[in-house]
mmCIF file of C-alpha atoms in Angstrom:
data_model
loop_
_atom_site.group_PDB
_atom_site.id
_atom_site.type_symbol
_atom_site.label_atom_id
_atom_site.label_comp_id
_atom_site.label_asym_id
_atom_site.label_seq_id
_atom_site.Cartn_x
_atom_site.Cartn_y
_atom_site.Cartn_z
ATOM 1 C CA MET A 1 -83.569 10.765 86.604
ATOM 2 C CA ASN A 2 -81.927 9.966 89.944
ATOM 3 C CA GLU A 3 -78.568 11.776 90.279
ATOM 4 C CA GLN A 4 -76.804 8.586 91.356
ATOM 5 C CA ILE A 5 -78.048 6.779 88.256
ATOM 6 C CA GLN A 6 -77.035 9.721 86.066
ATOM 7 C CA TYR A 7 -73.540 9.669 87.534
ATOM 8 C CA ASN A 8 -73.221 5.902 87.051
ATOM 9 C CA ILE A 9 -74.215 6.286 83.398
ATOM 10 C CA ALA A 10 -71.772 9.140 82.809
ATOM 11 C CA ILE A 11 -68.770 7.593 84.535
ATOM 12 C CA HIS A 12 -69.203 4.147 82.986
ATOM 13 C CA ASN A 13 -69.627 5.636 79.529
ATOM 14 C CA LYS A 14 -66.337 7.421 80.173
ATOM 15 C CA ILE A 15 -64.303 4.485 81.510
ATOM 16 C CA ALA A 16 -65.822 1.629 79.488
ATOM 17 C CA LYS A 17 -62.714 0.919 77.406
ATOM 18 C CA LYS A 18 -60.446 1.141 80.465
ATOM 19 C CA TYR A 19 -62.652 -0.880 82.809
ATOM 20 C CA THR A 20 -60.779 -4.193 82.660
ATOM 21 C CA LYS A 21 -57.462 -2.517 83.519
ATOM 22 C CA ARG A 22 -59.064 -0.736 86.477
ATOM 23 C CA HIS A 23 -60.215 -3.973 88.101
ATOM 24 C CA PRO A 24 -57.426 -6.468 88.833
ATOM 25 C CA GLU A 25 -59.667 -8.089 91.447
ATOM 26 C CA ILE A 26 -61.925 -9.297 88.612
ATOM 27 C CA TYR A 27 -59.682 -9.812 85.612
ATOM 28 C CA ASN A 28 -57.200 -12.385 86.830
ATOM 29 C CA ASP A 29 -56.943 -16.137 86.257
ATOM 30 C CA ILE A 30 -57.942 -17.150 89.787
ATOM 31 C CA GLU A 31 -61.102 -15.048 89.904
ATOM 32 C CA GLN A 32 -62.067 -15.942 86.349
ATOM 33 C CA GLN A 33 -61.768 -19.669 87.063
ATOM 34 C CA ARG A 34 -63.826 -19.295 90.240
ATOM 35 C CA LEU A 35 -66.448 -17.391 88.299
ATOM 36 C CA PHE A 36 -66.667 -19.944 85.497
ATOM 37 C CA ASP A 37 -66.975 -22.831 87.959
ATOM 38 C CA SER A 38 -69.680 -21.003 89.913
ATOM 39 C CA LEU A 39 -71.640 -20.098 86.778
ATOM 40 C CA SER A 40 -71.383 -23.702 85.591
ATOM 41 C CA ASP A 41 -72.965 -24.842 88.847
ATOM 42 C CA ALA A 42 -75.770 -22.315 88.373
ATOM 43 C CA VAL A 43 -76.446 -23.312 84.760
ATOM 44 C CA ASN A 44 -76.625 -26.975 85.737
ATOM 45 C CA LEU A 45 -79.318 -26.120 88.302
ATOM 46 C CA ILE A 46 -81.706 -24.581 85.750
ATOM 47 C CA ASN A 47 -84.984 -26.497 85.710
ATOM 48 C CA THR A 48 -87.022 -24.751 83.024
ATOM 49 C CA GLU A 49 -88.647 -26.418 80.036
ATOM 50 C CA SER A 50 -86.806 -24.312 77.456
ATOM 51 C CA ASP A 51 -84.761 -26.152 74.839
ATOM 52 C CA ILE A 52 -82.719 -23.024 74.180
ATOM 53 C CA LYS A 53 -81.964 -21.132 77.380
ATOM 54 C CA ILE A 54 -81.903 -17.346 77.562
ATOM 55 C CA PHE A 55 -79.470 -15.774 80.030
ATOM 56 C CA LEU A 56 -79.609 -12.133 81.118
ATOM 57 C CA ASP A 57 -76.326 -10.539 82.163
ATOM 58 C CA TYR A 58 -77.756 -7.730 84.300
ATOM 59 C CA GLY A 59 -75.237 -4.893 84.496
ATOM 60 C CA CYS A 60 -72.912 -6.504 81.981
ATOM 61 C CA GLY A 61 -70.183 -3.881 82.112
ATOM 62 C CA ALA A 62 -67.283 -4.869 79.844
ATOM 63 C CA GLY A 63 -68.711 -8.370 79.436
ATOM 64 C CA ASN A 64 -67.182 -10.260 82.338
ATOM 65 C CA LEU A 65 -70.188 -12.579 82.771
ATOM 66 C CA THR A 66 -71.184 -12.409 79.111
ATOM 67 C CA ASN A 67 -67.872 -13.952 78.116
ATOM 68 C CA HIS A 68 -68.540 -17.031 80.253
ATOM 69 C CA LEU A 69 -72.267 -17.252 79.531
ATOM 70 C CA LEU A 70 -71.632 -17.405 75.784
ATOM 71 C CA SER A 71 -69.465 -20.478 76.336
ATOM 72 C CA PHE A 72 -72.602 -22.444 77.254
ATOM 73 C CA HIS A 73 -73.906 -21.941 73.681
ATOM 74 C CA GLN A 74 -77.253 -20.481 74.709
ATOM 75 C CA LYS A 75 -78.840 -17.084 74.057
ATOM 76 C CA VAL A 76 -77.319 -14.226 76.067
ATOM 77 C CA VAL A 77 -78.786 -10.762 76.612
ATOM 78 C CA SER A 78 -76.195 -8.294 77.907
ATOM 79 C CA ALA A 79 -77.860 -5.390 79.708
ATOM 80 C CA ASP A 80 -76.432 -2.175 81.136
ATOM 81 C CA ILE A 81 -77.239 1.496 81.747
ATOM 82 C CA SER A 82 -74.112 2.464 79.809
ATOM 83 C CA GLU A 83 -74.439 2.585 76.030
ATOM 84 C CA SER A 84 -70.644 2.581 75.799
ATOM 85 C CA PHE A 85 -70.517 -0.733 77.633
ATOM 86 C CA LEU A 86 -73.177 -2.202 75.335
ATOM 87 C CA LYS A 87 -71.233 -1.120 72.249
ATOM 88 C CA LEU A 88 -68.031 -2.524 73.742
ATOM 89 C CA VAL A 89 -69.685 -5.882 74.414
ATOM 90 C CA LYS A 90 -71.127 -6.097 70.893
ATOM 91 C CA ASP A 91 -67.782 -5.169 69.332
ATOM 92 C CA THR A 92 -65.823 -7.537 71.576
ATOM 93 C CA PHE A 93 -67.838 -10.715 71.184
ATOM 94 C CA ARG A 94 -69.647 -10.442 67.819
ATOM 95 C CA ASN A 95 -71.680 -13.565 68.548
ATOM 96 C CA GLU A 96 -74.982 -14.465 66.872
ATOM 97 C CA ASN A 97 -76.308 -15.657 70.244
ATOM 98 C CA LEU A 98 -75.713 -12.232 71.805
ATOM 99 C CA SER A 99 -78.131 -9.308 72.014
ATOM 100 C CA THR A 100 -78.089 -6.185 74.187
ATOM 101 C CA LEU A 101 -80.566 -4.274 76.320
ATOM 102 C CA LEU A 102 -80.333 -0.731 77.697
ATOM 103 C CA LEU A 103 -81.302 -0.558 81.377
ATOM 104 C CA ASN A 104 -82.804 2.385 83.271
ATOM 105 C CA GLY A 105 -81.105 1.685 86.619
ATOM 106 C CA ILE A 106 -84.439 1.123 88.340
ATOM 107 C CA ASP A 107 -86.306 -1.888 86.982
ATOM 108 C CA LEU A 108 -86.949 -4.070 83.916
ATOM 109 C CA ASN A 109 -90.022 -2.223 82.722
ATOM 110 C CA ASN A 110 -89.252 -3.098 79.090
ATOM 111 C CA VAL A 111 -89.054 -6.858 79.764
ATOM 112 C CA GLU A 112 -91.964 -9.293 79.928
ATOM 113 C CA SER A 113 -92.441 -11.522 82.972
ATOM 114 C CA GLU A 114 -90.752 -14.941 82.923
ATOM 115 C CA SER A 115 -88.483 -14.085 79.982
ATOM 116 C CA PHE A 116 -85.209 -15.580 81.197
ATOM 117 C CA ASP A 117 -83.958 -18.994 82.270
ATOM 118 C CA MET A 118 -81.257 -17.324 84.347
ATOM 119 C CA VAL A 119 -80.473 -13.767 85.382
ATOM 120 C CA ALA A 120 -76.898 -13.253 86.525
ATOM 121 C CA THR A 121 -75.418 -10.141 88.077
ATOM 122 C CA PHE A 122 -71.836 -9.482 89.158
ATOM 123 C CA SER A 123 -70.710 -6.515 91.285
ATOM 124 C CA VAL A 124 -73.804 -4.533 90.307
ATOM 125 C CA LEU A 125 -76.326 -4.327 93.156
ATOM 126 C CA HIS A 126 -74.245 -1.887 95.197
ATOM 127 C CA HIS A 127 -74.471 0.595 92.293
ATOM 128 C CA ILE A 128 -78.291 0.628 92.258
ATOM 129 C CA PRO A 129 -80.034 3.211 94.485
ATOM 130 C CA ASP A 130 -82.939 0.863 95.355
ATOM 131 C CA TYR A 131 -81.345 -2.526 94.802
ATOM 132 C CA LEU A 132 -84.211 -4.417 96.461
ATOM 133 C CA LEU A 133 -86.733 -2.889 94.059
ATOM 134 C CA ALA A 134 -84.480 -3.772 91.135
ATOM 135 C CA LEU A 135 -84.042 -7.293 92.464
ATOM 136 C CA LYS A 136 -87.796 -7.733 92.828
ATOM 137 C CA ASP A 137 -88.286 -6.885 89.163
ATOM 138 C CA ILE A 138 -85.391 -9.113 88.150
ATOM 139 C CA CYS A 139 -87.151 -11.983 89.887
ATOM 140 C CA ARG A 140 -90.337 -11.204 87.962
ATOM 141 C CA ALA A 141 -88.420 -11.687 84.717
ATOM 142 C CA ILE A 142 -87.149 -15.165 85.664
ATOM 143 C CA LYS A 143 -89.038 -18.234 84.455
ATOM 144 C CA LYS A 144 -90.330 -20.814 86.912
ATOM 145 C CA GLY A 145 -87.498 -23.230 87.508
ATOM 146 C CA GLY A 146 -85.085 -20.500 86.473
ATOM 147 C CA ILE A 147 -82.048 -19.280 88.363
ATOM 148 C CA LEU A 148 -81.056 -16.009 90.008
ATOM 149 C CA TYR A 149 -77.284 -15.647 90.295
ATOM 150 C CA ILE A 150 -75.751 -12.852 92.402
ATOM 151 C CA ASP A 151 -71.963 -12.598 92.618
ATOM 152 C CA HIS A 152 -69.180 -10.344 93.852
ATOM 153 C CA GLU A 153 -71.063 -8.364 96.471
ATOM 154 C CA ALA A 154 -69.472 -7.757 99.862
ATOM 155 C CA SER A 155 -69.821 -10.643 102.285
ATOM 156 C CA PRO A 156 -70.982 -9.905 105.858
ATOM 157 C CA GLU A 157 -67.420 -10.360 107.053
ATOM 158 C CA VAL A 158 -66.364 -7.133 105.336
ATOM 159 C CA TRP A 159 -68.491 -5.168 107.821
ATOM 160 C CA ASN A 160 -67.642 -7.352 110.797
ATOM 161 C CA PRO A 161 -64.166 -8.672 109.980
ATOM 162 C CA LYS A 162 -62.537 -11.607 111.679
ATOM 163 C CA PRO A 163 -58.971 -11.195 112.955
ATOM 164 C CA GLU A 164 -57.775 -13.384 110.081
ATOM 165 C CA TYR A 165 -59.210 -10.973 107.521
ATOM 166 C CA LEU A 166 -57.585 -7.979 109.188
ATOM 167 C CA GLU A 167 -54.278 -9.842 109.254
ATOM 168 C CA TYR A 168 -54.652 -10.713 105.578
ATOM 169 C CA LYS A 169 -55.317 -7.100 104.568
ATOM 170 C CA GLU A 170 -52.321 -5.954 106.558
ATOM 171 C CA LYS A 171 -50.032 -8.492 104.865
ATOM 172 C CA VAL A 172 -51.129 -7.651 101.306
ATOM 173 C CA THR A 173 -51.096 -3.880 101.788
ATOM 174 C CA PRO A 174 -47.657 -2.435 100.954
ATOM 175 C CA SER A 175 -46.072 -0.173 103.555
ATOM 176 C CA PHE A 176 -45.414 2.336 100.784
ATOM 177 C CA ASN A 177 -47.378 2.735 97.559
ATOM 178 C CA PRO A 178 -45.424 4.512 94.771
ATOM 179 C CA ILE A 179 -48.705 5.484 93.109
ATOM 180 C CA ILE A 180 -49.096 8.071 95.873
ATOM 181 C CA LEU A 181 -46.095 9.965 94.490
ATOM 182 C CA LEU A 182 -47.418 9.763 90.935
ATOM 183 C CA ASN A 183 -50.758 11.145 92.080
ATOM 184 C CA LEU A 184 -49.053 14.321 93.256
ATOM 185 C CA PHE A 185 -48.456 15.173 89.591
ATOM 186 C CA ASN A 186 -51.944 14.156 88.466
ATOM 187 C CA PRO A 187 -54.451 17.067 88.470
ATOM 188 C CA PHE A 188 -57.386 14.647 88.440
ATOM 189 C CA TRP A 189 -56.220 13.295 91.801
ATOM 190 C CA TYR A 190 -56.776 16.738 93.317
ATOM 191 C CA VAL A 191 -60.201 16.948 91.681
ATOM 192 C CA ARG A 192 -61.155 13.647 93.302
ATOM 193 C CA LYS A 193 -59.852 14.873 96.650
ATOM 194 C CA LEU A 194 -62.025 17.978 96.418
ATOM 195 C CA LYS A 195 -65.062 15.874 95.543
ATOM 196 C CA LYS A 196 -64.388 13.718 98.609
ATOM 197 C CA ILE A 197 -64.217 16.805 100.804
ATOM 198 C CA LYS A 198 -67.520 18.038 99.409
ATOM 199 C CA ASN A 199 -69.144 14.595 99.697
ATOM 200 C CA PRO A 200 -67.263 12.053 101.854
ATOM 201 C CA ARG A 201 -69.305 9.240 100.256
ATOM 202 C CA TRP A 202 -68.423 10.164 96.710
ATOM 203 C CA GLN A 203 -66.994 7.181 94.838
ATOM 204 C CA ALA A 204 -65.166 7.483 91.530
ATOM 205 C CA GLU A 205 -67.155 4.688 89.857
ATOM 206 C CA GLY A 206 -70.504 5.483 91.426
ATOM 207 C CA ASP A 207 -70.556 2.848 94.158
ATOM 208 C CA ILE A 208 -73.426 3.562 96.568
ATOM 209 C CA HIS A 209 -73.992 0.780 99.096
ATOM 210 C CA VAL A 210 -70.398 0.275 100.255
ATOM 211 C CA TRP A 211 -70.414 1.669 103.797
ATOM 212 C CA ASN A 212 -70.737 0.236 107.280
ATOM 213 C CA ASP A 213 -74.168 1.823 107.682
ATOM 214 C CA ASP A 214 -75.280 1.407 104.060
ATOM 215 C CA HIS A 215 -74.377 -1.831 102.319
ATOM 216 C CA ILE A 216 -75.953 -4.852 100.653
ATOM 217 C CA GLU A 217 -78.023 -6.549 103.347
ATOM 218 C CA TRP A 218 -78.209 -10.250 102.628
ATOM 219 C CA ASN A 219 -80.923 -10.921 105.189
ATOM 220 C CA LYS A 220 -83.212 -8.524 103.305
ATOM 221 C CA ILE A 221 -82.373 -10.196 100.002
ATOM 222 C CA GLU A 222 -83.119 -13.631 101.417
ATOM 223 C CA LYS A 223 -86.402 -12.405 102.911
ATOM 224 C CA LEU A 224 -87.422 -10.897 99.566
ATOM 225 C CA LEU A 225 -86.582 -14.093 97.695
ATOM 226 C CA SER A 226 -88.673 -16.128 100.104
ATOM 227 C CA GLU A 227 -91.630 -13.776 99.597
ATOM 228 C CA LEU A 228 -91.240 -14.129 95.810
ATOM 229 C CA ASN A 229 -91.323 -17.933 95.975
ATOM 230 C CA PHE A 230 -87.619 -18.542 95.425
ATOM 231 C CA THR A 231 -85.559 -21.258 97.081
ATOM 232 C CA ILE A 232 -81.969 -20.402 97.939
ATOM 233 C CA LEU A 233 -79.773 -23.227 96.664
ATOM 234 C CA SER A 234 -76.319 -21.953 97.524
ATOM 235 C CA VAL A 235 -74.614 -19.190 99.479
ATOM 236 C CA LYS A 236 -70.836 -19.135 99.312
ATOM 237 C CA ASP A 237 -68.386 -16.638 100.774
ATOM 238 C CA THR A 238 -64.919 -16.460 99.254
ATOM 239 C CA LEU A 239 -61.787 -14.342 99.444
ATOM 240 C CA CYS A 240 -61.253 -12.215 96.359
ATOM 241 C CA TYR A 241 -57.832 -12.339 94.729
ATOM 242 C CA TYR A 242 -56.153 -9.219 93.365
ATOM 243 C CA LYS A 243 -53.521 -10.142 90.796
ATOM 244 C CA HIS A 244 -50.871 -7.921 92.403
ATOM 245 C CA TYR A 245 -51.262 -9.686 95.770
ATOM 246 C CA PRO A 246 -48.590 -12.275 96.666
ATOM 247 C CA LEU A 247 -50.127 -15.630 95.764
ATOM 248 C CA GLU A 248 -48.527 -17.397 98.719
ATOM 249 C CA ILE A 249 -50.239 -15.035 101.178
ATOM 250 C CA TYR A 250 -53.587 -15.381 99.397
ATOM 251 C CA ASN A 251 -53.410 -19.183 99.434
ATOM 252 C CA ASN A 252 -52.636 -19.113 103.141
ATOM 253 C CA PHE A 253 -55.752 -17.067 103.946
ATOM 254 C CA LYS A 254 -58.320 -18.018 101.285
ATOM 255 C CA ASP A 255 -59.929 -20.679 103.482
ATOM 256 C CA LYS A 256 -59.796 -18.603 106.660
ATOM 257 C CA CYS A 257 -61.734 -15.465 105.712
ATOM 258 C CA SER A 258 -63.851 -13.886 102.987
ATOM 259 C CA ASP A 259 -64.881 -10.596 101.419
ATOM 260 C CA ILE A 260 -67.294 -11.509 98.600
ATOM 261 C CA ARG A 261 -70.503 -13.542 98.502
ATOM 262 C CA THR A 262 -72.185 -15.564 95.758
ATOM 263 C CA LEU A 263 -75.857 -16.523 96.012
ATOM 264 C CA ILE A 264 -77.782 -18.911 93.749
ATOM 265 C CA ALA A 265 -81.573 -19.204 94.020
ATOM 266 C CA MET A 266 -84.336 -20.861 91.982
ATOM 267 C CA LYS A 267 -87.846 -19.631 91.259
ATOM 268 C CA ASN A 268 -89.996 -22.508 92.425
ATOM 269 C CA PRO A 269 -91.733 -24.329 89.539
#
């Protein structure tokens, strides 16, 4: 198995129960409302003939998307490479419409073609070594008239920031972070530092495609979708809100710059 996949499995098994606390940029009221509204738009665009829809939450993690998808009262399959995440999702939601699927981090080789009315993925592609290969197989598993939903991947502006975005980051970044002092007494902080010295691209949670010269390339995704007979229905760039950021500053900049992208596409009937 690919070392990057192995590491992603190991680290997410380890942090599964702590995941929501580690990600204030996801688990806050503003981001959750944006996500629900965006998913609602995607669900309303589904044009399959199924009476009961089947949604795949690809890379479900702690159940961020699953939570919202279950609210539409359809069948939901939560899928992840981490067995700890799958257990957490089952224990958290205990819903008769929910089932789980263990992923291999490469493709959907255990899934039949045209199985799902919608496949949704949130902050996942940048963890996959060959995300275009994975995306190609995801598209295979979507029914004609079904929807592909990609959310919370870096927008192009992250790699070519506008002055407004740089100003925003400066304003929300404290001049002094007290966590730095606490880290001095944390032995794991030194372990992480040593890992960074050994491999400057090491990331604690296994992020892979998060660098200026290696990141999610939207033009390649759009080209692939066109080749696979998908029509892109929506591309929206937004500014992610971290719950410890001053809300007044965020509101002042949210319409001026962005750092995440959401894409919705349909497999042509």
